[in-house]
Tab-separated table of C-alpha atoms and ligand atoms in Angstrom:
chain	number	residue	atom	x	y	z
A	8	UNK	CA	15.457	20.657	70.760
A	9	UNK	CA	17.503	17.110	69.935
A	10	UNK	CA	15.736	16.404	66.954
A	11	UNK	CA	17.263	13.144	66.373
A	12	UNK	CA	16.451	12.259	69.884
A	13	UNK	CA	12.441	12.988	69.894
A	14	UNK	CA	12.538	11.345	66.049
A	15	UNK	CA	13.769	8.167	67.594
A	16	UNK	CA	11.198	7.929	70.623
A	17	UNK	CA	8.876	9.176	68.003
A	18	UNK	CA	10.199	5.823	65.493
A	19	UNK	CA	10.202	3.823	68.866
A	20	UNK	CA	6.206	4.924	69.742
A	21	UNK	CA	5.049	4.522	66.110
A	22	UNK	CA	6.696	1.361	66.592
A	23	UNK	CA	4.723	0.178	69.420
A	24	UNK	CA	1.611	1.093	67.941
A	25	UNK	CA	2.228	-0.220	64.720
A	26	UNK	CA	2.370	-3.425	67.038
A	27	UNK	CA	-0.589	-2.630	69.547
A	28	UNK	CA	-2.917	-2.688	66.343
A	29	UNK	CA	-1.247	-5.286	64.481
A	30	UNK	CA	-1.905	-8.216	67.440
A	31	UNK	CA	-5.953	-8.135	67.175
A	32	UNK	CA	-5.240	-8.458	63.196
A	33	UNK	CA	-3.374	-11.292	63.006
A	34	UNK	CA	-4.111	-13.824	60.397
A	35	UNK	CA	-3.027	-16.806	62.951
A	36	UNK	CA	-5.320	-14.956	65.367
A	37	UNK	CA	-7.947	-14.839	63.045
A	38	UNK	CA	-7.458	-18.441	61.747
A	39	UNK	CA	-7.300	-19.811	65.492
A	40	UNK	CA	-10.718	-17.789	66.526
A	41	UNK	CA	-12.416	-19.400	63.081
A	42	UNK	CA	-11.220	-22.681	64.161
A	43	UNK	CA	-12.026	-22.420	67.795
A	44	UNK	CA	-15.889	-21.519	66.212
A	45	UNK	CA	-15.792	-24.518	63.792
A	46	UNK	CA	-15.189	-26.703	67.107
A	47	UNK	CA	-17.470	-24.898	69.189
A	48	UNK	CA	-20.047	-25.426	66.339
A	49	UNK	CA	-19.493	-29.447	65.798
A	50	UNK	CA	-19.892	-30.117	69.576
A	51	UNK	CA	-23.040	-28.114	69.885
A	52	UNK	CA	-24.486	-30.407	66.596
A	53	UNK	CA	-23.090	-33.525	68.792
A	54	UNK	CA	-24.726	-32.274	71.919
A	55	UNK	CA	-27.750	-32.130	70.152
A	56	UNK	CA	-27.560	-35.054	68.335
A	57	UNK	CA	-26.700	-36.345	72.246
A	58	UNK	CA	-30.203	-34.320	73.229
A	59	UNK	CA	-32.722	-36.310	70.513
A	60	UNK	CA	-30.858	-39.995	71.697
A	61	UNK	CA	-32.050	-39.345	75.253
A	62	UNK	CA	-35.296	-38.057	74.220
A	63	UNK	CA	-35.983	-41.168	72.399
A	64	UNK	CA	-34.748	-43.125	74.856
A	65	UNK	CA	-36.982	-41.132	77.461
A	66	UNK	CA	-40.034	-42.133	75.050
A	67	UNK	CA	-38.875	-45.783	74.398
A	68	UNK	CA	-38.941	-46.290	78.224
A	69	UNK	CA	-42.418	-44.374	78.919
A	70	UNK	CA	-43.399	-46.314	75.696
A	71	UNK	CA	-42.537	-49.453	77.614
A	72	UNK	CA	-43.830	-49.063	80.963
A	73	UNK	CA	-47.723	-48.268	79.778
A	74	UNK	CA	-47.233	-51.446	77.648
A	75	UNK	CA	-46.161	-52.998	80.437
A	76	UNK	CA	-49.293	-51.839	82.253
A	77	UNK	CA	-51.530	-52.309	79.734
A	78	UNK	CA	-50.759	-56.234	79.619
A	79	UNK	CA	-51.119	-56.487	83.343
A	80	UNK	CA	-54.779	-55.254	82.964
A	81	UNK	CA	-55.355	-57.300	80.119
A	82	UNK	CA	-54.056	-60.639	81.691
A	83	UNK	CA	-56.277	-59.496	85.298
A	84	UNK	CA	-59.106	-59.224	82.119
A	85	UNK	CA	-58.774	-62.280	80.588
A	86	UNK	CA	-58.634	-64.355	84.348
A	87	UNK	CA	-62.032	-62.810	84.892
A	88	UNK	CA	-63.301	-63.869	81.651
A	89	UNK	CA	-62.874	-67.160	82.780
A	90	UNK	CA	-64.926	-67.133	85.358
A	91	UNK	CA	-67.997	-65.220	84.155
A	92	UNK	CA	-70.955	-67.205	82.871
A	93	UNK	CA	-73.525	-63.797	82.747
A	94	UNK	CA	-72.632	-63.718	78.128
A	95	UNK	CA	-72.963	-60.135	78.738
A	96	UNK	CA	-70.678	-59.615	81.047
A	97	UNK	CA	-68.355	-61.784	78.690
A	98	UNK	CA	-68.848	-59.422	76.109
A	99	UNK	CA	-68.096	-55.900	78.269
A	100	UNK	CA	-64.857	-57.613	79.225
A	101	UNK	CA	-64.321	-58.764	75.826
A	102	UNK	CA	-64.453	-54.898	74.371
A	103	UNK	CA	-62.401	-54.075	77.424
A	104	UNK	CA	-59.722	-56.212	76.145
A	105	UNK	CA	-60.036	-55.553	72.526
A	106	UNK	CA	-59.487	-51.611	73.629
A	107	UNK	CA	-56.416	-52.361	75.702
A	108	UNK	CA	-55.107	-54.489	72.565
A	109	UNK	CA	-55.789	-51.355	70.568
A	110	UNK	CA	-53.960	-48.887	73.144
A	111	UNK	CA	-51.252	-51.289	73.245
A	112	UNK	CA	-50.724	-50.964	69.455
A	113	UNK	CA	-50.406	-47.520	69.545
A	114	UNK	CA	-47.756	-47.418	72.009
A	115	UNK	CA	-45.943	-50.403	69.720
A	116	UNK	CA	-45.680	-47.147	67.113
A	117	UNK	CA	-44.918	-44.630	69.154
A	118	UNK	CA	-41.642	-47.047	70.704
A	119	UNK	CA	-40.840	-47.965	66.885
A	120	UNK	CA	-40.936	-44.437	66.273
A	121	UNK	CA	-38.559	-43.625	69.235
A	122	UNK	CA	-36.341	-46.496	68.057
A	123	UNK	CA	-35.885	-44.738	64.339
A	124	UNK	CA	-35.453	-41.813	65.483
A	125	UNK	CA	-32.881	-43.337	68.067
A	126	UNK	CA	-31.052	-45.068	65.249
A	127	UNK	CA	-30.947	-41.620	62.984
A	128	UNK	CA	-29.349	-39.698	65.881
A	129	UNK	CA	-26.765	-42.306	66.537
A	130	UNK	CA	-25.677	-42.381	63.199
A	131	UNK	CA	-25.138	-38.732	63.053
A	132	UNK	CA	-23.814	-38.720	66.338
A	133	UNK	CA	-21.136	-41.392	64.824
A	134	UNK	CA	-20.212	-39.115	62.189
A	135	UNK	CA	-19.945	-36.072	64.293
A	136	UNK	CA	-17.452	-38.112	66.889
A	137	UNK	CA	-15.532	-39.298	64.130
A	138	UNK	CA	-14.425	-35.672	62.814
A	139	UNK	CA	-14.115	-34.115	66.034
A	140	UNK	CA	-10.228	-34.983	66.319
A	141	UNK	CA	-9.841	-32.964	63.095
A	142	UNK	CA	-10.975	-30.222	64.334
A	143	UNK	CA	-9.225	-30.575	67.980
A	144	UNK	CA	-6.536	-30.596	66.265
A	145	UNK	CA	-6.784	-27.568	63.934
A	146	UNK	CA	-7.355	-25.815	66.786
A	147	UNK	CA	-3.889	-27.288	68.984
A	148	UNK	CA	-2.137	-26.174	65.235
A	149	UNK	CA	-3.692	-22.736	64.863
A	150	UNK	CA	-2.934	-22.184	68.552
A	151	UNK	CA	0.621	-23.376	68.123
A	152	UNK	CA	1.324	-20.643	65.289
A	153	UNK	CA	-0.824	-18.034	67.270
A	154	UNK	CA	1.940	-18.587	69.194
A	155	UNK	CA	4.641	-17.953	67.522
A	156	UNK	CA	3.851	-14.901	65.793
A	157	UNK	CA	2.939	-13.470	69.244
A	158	UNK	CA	5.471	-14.443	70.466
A	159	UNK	CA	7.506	-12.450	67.696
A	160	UNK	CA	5.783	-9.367	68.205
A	161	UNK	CA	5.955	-10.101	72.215
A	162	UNK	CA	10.393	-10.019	71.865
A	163	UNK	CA	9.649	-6.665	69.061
A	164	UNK	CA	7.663	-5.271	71.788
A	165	UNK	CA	10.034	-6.213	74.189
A	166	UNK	CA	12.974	-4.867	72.248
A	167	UNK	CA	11.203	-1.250	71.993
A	168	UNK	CA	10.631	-1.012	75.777
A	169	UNK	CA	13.984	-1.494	76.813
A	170	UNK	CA	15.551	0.912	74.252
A	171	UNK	CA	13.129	3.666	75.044
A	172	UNK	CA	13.718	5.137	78.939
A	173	UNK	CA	17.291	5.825	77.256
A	174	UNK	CA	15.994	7.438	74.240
A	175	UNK	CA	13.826	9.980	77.108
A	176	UNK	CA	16.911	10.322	79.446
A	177	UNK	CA	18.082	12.167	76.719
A	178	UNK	CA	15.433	14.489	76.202
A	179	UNK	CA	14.174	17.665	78.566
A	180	UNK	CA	11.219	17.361	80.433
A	181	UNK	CA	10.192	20.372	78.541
A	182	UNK	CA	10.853	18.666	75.244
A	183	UNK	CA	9.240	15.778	76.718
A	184	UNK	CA	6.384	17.346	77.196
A	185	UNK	CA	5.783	18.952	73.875
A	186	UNK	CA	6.640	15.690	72.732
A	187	UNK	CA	3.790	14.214	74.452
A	188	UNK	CA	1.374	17.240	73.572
A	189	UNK	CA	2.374	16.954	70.296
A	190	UNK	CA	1.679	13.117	70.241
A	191	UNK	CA	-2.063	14.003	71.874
A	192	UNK	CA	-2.667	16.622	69.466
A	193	UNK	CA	-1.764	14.760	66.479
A	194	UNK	CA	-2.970	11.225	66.431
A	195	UNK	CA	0.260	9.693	68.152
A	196	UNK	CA	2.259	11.052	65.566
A	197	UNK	CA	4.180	14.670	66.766
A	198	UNK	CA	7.389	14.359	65.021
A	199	UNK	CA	8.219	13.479	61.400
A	200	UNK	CA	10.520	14.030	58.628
A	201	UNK	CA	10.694	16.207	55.604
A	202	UNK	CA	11.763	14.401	52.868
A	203	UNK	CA	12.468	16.577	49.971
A	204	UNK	CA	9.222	19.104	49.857
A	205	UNK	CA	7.268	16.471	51.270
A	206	UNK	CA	6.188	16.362	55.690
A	207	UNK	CA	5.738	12.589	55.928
A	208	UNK	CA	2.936	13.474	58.775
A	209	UNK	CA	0.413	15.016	56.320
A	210	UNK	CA	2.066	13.531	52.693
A	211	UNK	CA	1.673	17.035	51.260
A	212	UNK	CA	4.240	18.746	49.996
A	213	UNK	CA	5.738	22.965	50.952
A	214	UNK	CA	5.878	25.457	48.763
A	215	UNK	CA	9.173	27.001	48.276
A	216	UNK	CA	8.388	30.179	50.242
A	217	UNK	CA	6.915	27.323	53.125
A	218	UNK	CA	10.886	25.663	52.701
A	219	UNK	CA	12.444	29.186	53.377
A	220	UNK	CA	10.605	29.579	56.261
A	221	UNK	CA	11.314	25.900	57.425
A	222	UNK	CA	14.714	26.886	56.323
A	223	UNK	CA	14.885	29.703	58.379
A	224	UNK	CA	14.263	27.918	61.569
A	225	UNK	CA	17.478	28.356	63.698
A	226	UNK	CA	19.266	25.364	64.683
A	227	UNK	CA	18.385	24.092	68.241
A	228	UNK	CA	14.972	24.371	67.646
A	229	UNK	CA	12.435	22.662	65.138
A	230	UNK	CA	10.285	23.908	62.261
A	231	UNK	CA	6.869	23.099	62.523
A	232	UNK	CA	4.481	21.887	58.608
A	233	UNK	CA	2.738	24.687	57.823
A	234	UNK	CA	0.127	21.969	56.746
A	235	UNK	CA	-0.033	19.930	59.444
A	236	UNK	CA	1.700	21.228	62.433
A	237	UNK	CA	3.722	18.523	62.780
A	238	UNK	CA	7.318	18.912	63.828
A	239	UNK	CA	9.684	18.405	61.224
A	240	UNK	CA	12.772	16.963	60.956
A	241	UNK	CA	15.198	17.869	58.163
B	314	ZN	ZN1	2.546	18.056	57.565
């Protein structure tokens, strides 16, 4: 067994993962996803500020027509009150108009209404424009350093890849593959040193009859924790 061989492709994989579940984590990631939500929240409160304009506007304009309506039946009204003599028939057309005078004021309302509420939403919607190239622009920083520190572990990554197909031309398929078994078996981690009485898989440390037998292990081939199960390397 090359020892020093597997414990580099073992330094090289521990590597790579160290840097497979260190790129979700990122702080810039997590910054740039918080400020991609701020964003995503401030145009949603603009498009509904954008939402109650229209509707007013929708109500202002239905507001208008009926009034517009309304005072076409009351002038046809009044032209006929002219020309009836029967008192009467003065007075039905009379009410008539007095109700249309009362519908119409209700409508007035409803448009002033509208128009308030109009007013409120393009304030707010004022407001809401005004900060939104703050936040654009957190987001164009935050994506900018997102970058960058991908981009670091990107060339890290990088780095690892190309050094490791010569680290496993140097190793047996058969080593290889206990390698990899080994790796399976124990959480990605199959080969790791002993450092004083102490297997840096499983942190715990040998007895001194456990280092005889690790001791004892001829050279060529490699001592496994009696904790863990780990190779070891001494
Ligand atoms: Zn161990």
């Amino acid at each position: 067994m090359d020892a020093a061989a597997l414990l580099a492709l073992q330094d090289i994989d521990s590597a790579l993962t160290v840097i497979t579940n260190k790129r979700p984590r990122l702080p810039e990631l997590v910054a740039h996803r918080a400020a991609l939500a701020a964003l995503a929240d401030h145009r949603a409160k603009m498009a509904a500020a954008q939402a109650r304009i229209d509707a007013a506007q929708h109500a202002i304009e239905t507001a208008e027509k009926s009034a517009g309506d309304l005072t076409t039946k009351r002038t046809r009204l009044e032209a006929q009150l002219k020309t009836v003599i029967a008192p009467r028939e003065a007075e039905a057309l009379m009410h008539q108009i007095a109700t249309l005078n009362a519908q119409r004021g209700e409508l007035d309302d409803v448009e002033l209404t509208a128009l308030e509420e109009q007013g409120d939403a393009d304030s707010e919607l004022s407001v809401l424009a005004a900060a939104l190239p703050a936040l654009e622009a957190t987001v164009a920083d935050s994506e900018a350093v997102l970058g960058v520190a991908s981009g670091t572990l990107d060339a890290e990554e990088a780095d690892l890849r190309t050094r490791r197909p010569g680290v496993v031309g140097s190793l047996s398929s058969d080593e290889l593959a206990a390698y990899d078994r080994a790796r399976a078996h124990f959480d990605g981690v199959a080969i790791t040193r002993l450092e004083g009485h102490r297997c840096q898989g499983c942190h715990l440390d040998l007895s001194p009859a456990e280092m005889d037998s690790v001791k004892a292990v001829p050279v060529g081939s490699l001592p496994e924790c009696p904790q863990c199960g780990r190779f070891l390397v001494r």
